[in-house]
Amino acid sequence: MHCKQLLILTLPLVLAIACSRDEPPTEPPAVDSTADSATEREAGTAQSGEDAGPAGDSSRTALDWAGTYSGVLPCASCPGIDTRITLDEDGDFERSSLYIDEDPDPKTETGRFSWNNAGSRITLESADGGLQQYLVGENSLIQLDRSGERVTGDHAGQYMLHKHINDPAIEGRRWRLVELRGQPVAAGENAQGATLTLRPEDAVAAGNASCNTFSGTYAIKSGQRISFGRNMAVTMKACPDMSVESALLEVLQQADNYSLGEDGTLSLNRARMAPLARFEEES
């Protein structure tokens, strides 16, 4: 009798255990990946200029971000906005913007900038309260739209500013023009030899264009890229032959890269075309 009661009592327990094993396993709670996706978008890739450095680091801690950046940003009413931004270690910035073919002089503003918590982007706040965000990458700043998002579309790649670097191989030396657009150049009877000097201490290109002297900003960037300021200051002396001067000043606006020959000559080039101008170092 006792055995029958025990069997009756244990049977429901066995059935309950068996039923519980037939139930599907409970799914783990869903993980919200929004934060990870946002971090991934901000980290980006080195090719697009958004590399935030090794895992655990950020642009703020892993990159040498302090310095000057420049480039020509898109403009709805002009050929472009020649933009230059200098970031200081202490959080100050200076930004100049020149609307090409519209303004003779750039607009300059100063202020403070701050980092986001991820250390991947900065916000520039000018004296008038204006705000602008940039992603900070390896030797680059990428301007973001008003919502803090990357600009998309055909002109997306044009919103990048590149950092200026130094190259002692060409800076701090006096270069004499010896060839212009494939033709040899020599000083005429009434003209000095055309020269070019790149001063790294103030990023000024100065020299003699064969008649008048000139000076203006320049920028060297990675990949032996170079650009010269569009608002070059030139004296107004008249000379019998201004052809070399006119052509040289035009070349300075067209050049976008440079190279050094095995013989030590400096060439200013545009894309992969033949050198626009060649210079020899003066002793």
PDB file of C-alpha atoms in Angstrom, residues 163-279:
ATOM      1  CA  LYS A 163      47.409  68.766 -41.882  1.00  0.00           C
ATOM      2  CA  HIS A 164      50.506  70.762 -42.743  1.00  0.00           C
ATOM      3  CA  ILE A 165      53.862  69.055 -42.282  1.00  0.00           C
ATOM      4  CA  ASN A 166      57.482  70.168 -42.639  1.00  0.00           C
ATOM      5  CA  ASP A 167      60.090  68.943 -45.102  1.00  0.00           C
ATOM      6  CA  PRO A 168      63.626  70.182 -44.339  1.00  0.00           C
ATOM      7  CA  ALA A 169      64.725  68.887 -47.752  1.00  0.00           C
ATOM      8  CA  ILE A 170      63.029  71.847 -49.440  1.00  0.00           C
ATOM      9  CA  GLU A 171      62.326  74.360 -46.642  1.00  0.00           C
ATOM     10  CA  GLY A 172      64.759  76.972 -45.377  1.00  0.00           C
ATOM     11  CA  ARG A 173      66.683  76.951 -48.658  1.00  0.00           C
ATOM     12  CA  ARG A 174      66.983  79.503 -51.452  1.00  0.00           C
ATOM     13  CA  TRP A 175      65.961  78.024 -54.812  1.00  0.00           C
ATOM     14  CA  ARG A 176      66.790  79.591 -58.196  1.00  0.00           C
ATOM     15  CA  LEU A 177      64.439  79.038 -61.142  1.00  0.00           C
ATOM     16  CA  VAL A 178      66.192  77.248 -64.025  1.00  0.00           C
ATOM     17  CA  GLU A 179      63.302  75.863 -66.065  1.00  0.00           C
ATOM     18  CA  LEU A 180      59.723  77.023 -66.625  1.00  0.00           C
ATOM     19  CA  ARG A 181      57.157  74.939 -68.506  1.00  0.00           C
ATOM     20  CA  GLY A 182      59.931  72.890 -70.085  1.00  0.00           C
ATOM     21  CA  GLN A 183      61.985  75.899 -71.225  1.00  0.00           C
ATOM     22  CA  PRO A 184      65.324  77.013 -69.677  1.00  0.00           C
ATOM     23  CA  VAL A 185      65.242  80.296 -67.758  1.00  0.00           C
ATOM     24  CA  ALA A 186      68.085  82.766 -67.380  1.00  0.00           C
ATOM     25  CA  ALA A 187      68.148  86.242 -65.870  1.00  0.00           C
ATOM     26  CA  GLY A 188      67.803  88.922 -68.529  1.00  0.00           C
ATOM     27  CA  GLU A 189      69.781  92.125 -68.689  1.00  0.00           C
ATOM     28  CA  ASN A 190      67.109  94.086 -66.834  1.00  0.00           C
ATOM     29  CA  ALA A 191      65.827  91.300 -64.565  1.00  0.00           C
ATOM     30  CA  GLN A 192      67.054  89.440 -61.553  1.00  0.00           C
ATOM     31  CA  GLY A 193      67.062  85.681 -61.418  1.00  0.00           C
ATOM     32  CA  ALA A 194      63.752  84.291 -60.202  1.00  0.00           C
ATOM     33  CA  THR A 195      64.003  82.693 -56.750  1.00  0.00           C
ATOM     34  CA  LEU A 196      61.843  80.895 -54.198  1.00  0.00           C
ATOM     35  CA  THR A 197      62.323  80.368 -50.458  1.00  0.00           C
ATOM     36  CA  LEU A 198      59.979  78.415 -48.194  1.00  0.00           C
ATOM     37  CA  ARG A 199      60.171  79.654 -44.603  1.00  0.00           C
ATOM     38  CA  PRO A 200      59.004  76.942 -42.162  1.00  0.00           C
ATOM     39  CA  GLU A 201      58.920  79.278 -39.150  1.00  0.00           C
ATOM     40  CA  ASP A 202      55.929  81.242 -40.507  1.00  0.00           C
ATOM     41  CA  ALA A 203      54.841  79.060 -43.485  1.00  0.00           C
ATOM     42  CA  VAL A 204      55.564  81.878 -45.955  1.00  0.00           C
ATOM     43  CA  ALA A 205      56.774  81.406 -49.525  1.00  0.00           C
ATOM     44  CA  ALA A 206      58.799  84.406 -50.676  1.00  0.00           C
ATOM     45  CA  GLY A 207      61.090  85.269 -53.544  1.00  0.00           C
ATOM     46  CA  ASN A 208      61.651  87.250 -56.699  1.00  0.00           C
ATOM     47  CA  ALA A 209      59.530  86.458 -59.734  1.00  0.00           C
ATOM     48  CA  SER A 210      62.302  87.923 -62.007  1.00  0.00           C
ATOM     49  CA  CYS A 211      61.027  91.493 -61.676  1.00  0.00           C
ATOM     50  CA  ASN A 212      58.834  91.936 -58.606  1.00  0.00           C
ATOM     51  CA  THR A 213      59.121  90.289 -55.217  1.00  0.00           C
ATOM     52  CA  PHE A 214      56.291  88.146 -53.875  1.00  0.00           C
ATOM     53  CA  SER A 215      55.212  86.515 -50.640  1.00  0.00           C
ATOM     54  CA  GLY A 216      52.308  84.401 -49.458  1.00  0.00           C
ATOM     55  CA  THR A 217      51.375  81.320 -47.521  1.00  0.00           C
ATOM     56  CA  TYR A 218      52.195  77.761 -48.519  1.00  0.00           C
ATOM     57  CA  ALA A 219      51.360  74.331 -47.148  1.00  0.00           C
ATOM     58  CA  ILE A 220      53.220  71.021 -47.417  1.00  0.00           C
ATOM     59  CA  LYS A 221      51.107  67.921 -46.830  1.00  0.00           C
ATOM     60  CA  SER A 222      51.748  64.193 -46.758  1.00  0.00           C
ATOM     61  CA  GLY A 223      52.576  62.538 -50.072  1.00  0.00           C
ATOM     62  CA  GLN A 224      54.794  65.480 -51.186  1.00  0.00           C
ATOM     63  CA  ARG A 225      51.756  67.624 -51.852  1.00  0.00           C
ATOM     64  CA  ILE A 226      52.148  71.400 -51.803  1.00  0.00           C
ATOM     65  CA  SER A 227      49.881  74.389 -52.270  1.00  0.00           C
ATOM     66  CA  PHE A 228      50.461  78.123 -52.357  1.00  0.00           C
ATOM     67  CA  GLY A 229      48.108  80.805 -51.041  1.00  0.00           C
ATOM     68  CA  ARG A 230      45.759  82.444 -53.507  1.00  0.00           C
ATOM     69  CA  ASN A 231      46.232  85.945 -52.089  1.00  0.00           C
ATOM     70  CA  MET A 232      49.932  86.243 -52.924  1.00  0.00           C
ATOM     71  CA  ALA A 233      51.329  89.752 -52.295  1.00  0.00           C
ATOM     72  CA  VAL A 234      53.363  91.072 -55.250  1.00  0.00           C
ATOM     73  CA  THR A 235      55.141  94.413 -55.652  1.00  0.00           C
ATOM     74  CA  MET A 236      54.108  96.573 -58.615  1.00  0.00           C
ATOM     75  CA  LYS A 237      57.377  97.464 -60.357  1.00  0.00           C
ATOM     76  CA  ALA A 238      57.245  97.490 -64.178  1.00  0.00           C
ATOM     77  CA  CYS A 239      59.928  95.668 -66.199  1.00  0.00           C
ATOM     78  CA  PRO A 240      60.533  95.407 -69.975  1.00  0.00           C
ATOM     79  CA  ASP A 241      59.797  91.668 -69.986  1.00  0.00           C
ATOM     80  CA  MET A 242      57.187  90.333 -67.579  1.00  0.00           C
ATOM     81  CA  SER A 243      56.657  86.941 -69.253  1.00  0.00           C
ATOM     82  CA  VAL A 244      58.738  84.901 -66.775  1.00  0.00           C
ATOM     83  CA  GLU A 245      57.112  86.598 -63.814  1.00  0.00           C
ATOM     84  CA  SER A 246      53.577  86.077 -65.070  1.00  0.00           C
ATOM     85  CA  ALA A 247      54.229  82.420 -65.868  1.00  0.00           C
ATOM     86  CA  LEU A 248      55.947  81.719 -62.536  1.00  0.00           C
ATOM     87  CA  LEU A 249      53.148  83.257 -60.458  1.00  0.00           C
ATOM     88  CA  GLU A 250      50.665  81.233 -62.479  1.00  0.00           C
ATOM     89  CA  VAL A 251      52.649  78.043 -61.825  1.00  0.00           C
ATOM     90  CA  LEU A 252      52.583  78.680 -58.064  1.00  0.00           C
ATOM     91  CA  GLN A 253      48.780  78.659 -58.222  1.00  0.00           C
ATOM     92  CA  GLN A 254      48.639  75.494 -60.314  1.00  0.00           C
ATOM     93  CA  ALA A 255      51.218  73.296 -58.567  1.00  0.00           C
ATOM     94  CA  ASP A 256      49.820  70.596 -56.267  1.00  0.00           C
ATOM     95  CA  ASN A 257      52.910  68.414 -55.637  1.00  0.00           C
ATOM     96  CA  TYR A 258      56.698  68.527 -55.694  1.00  0.00           C
ATOM     97  CA  SER A 259      59.621  66.200 -56.217  1.00  0.00           C
ATOM     98  CA  LEU A 260      63.386  66.199 -55.735  1.00  0.00           C
ATOM     99  CA  GLY A 261      65.593  64.944 -58.559  1.00  0.00           C
ATOM    100  CA  GLU A 262      68.714  62.852 -58.116  1.00  0.00           C
ATOM    101  CA  ASP A 263      70.693  65.967 -59.039  1.00  0.00           C
ATOM    102  CA  GLY A 264      69.090  67.870 -56.136  1.00  0.00           C
ATOM    103  CA  THR A 265      66.739  69.978 -58.235  1.00  0.00           C
ATOM    104  CA  LEU A 266      63.292  70.873 -56.924  1.00  0.00           C
ATOM    105  CA  SER A 267      60.345  70.416 -59.303  1.00  0.00           C
ATOM    106  CA  LEU A 268      56.875  71.876 -58.858  1.00  0.00           C
ATOM    107  CA  ASN A 269      54.292  69.703 -60.594  1.00  0.00           C
ATOM    108  CA  ARG A 270      50.604  69.330 -61.231  1.00  0.00           C
ATOM    109  CA  ALA A 271      49.248  65.794 -60.938  1.00  0.00           C
ATOM    110  CA  ARG A 272      51.532  63.490 -62.968  1.00  0.00           C
ATOM    111  CA  MET A 273      52.197  65.883 -65.802  1.00  0.00           C
ATOM    112  CA  ALA A 274      55.632  67.169 -66.805  1.00  0.00           C
ATOM    113  CA  PRO A 275      57.188  69.550 -64.238  1.00  0.00           C
ATOM    114  CA  LEU A 276      55.771  73.069 -64.312  1.00  0.00           C
ATOM    115  CA  ALA A 277      58.985  74.571 -62.937  1.00  0.00           C
ATOM    116  CA  ARG A 278      62.422  73.375 -61.820  1.00  0.00           C
ATOM    117  CA  PHE A 279      64.758  75.058 -59.334  1.00  0.00           C
TER     118      PHE A 279
END
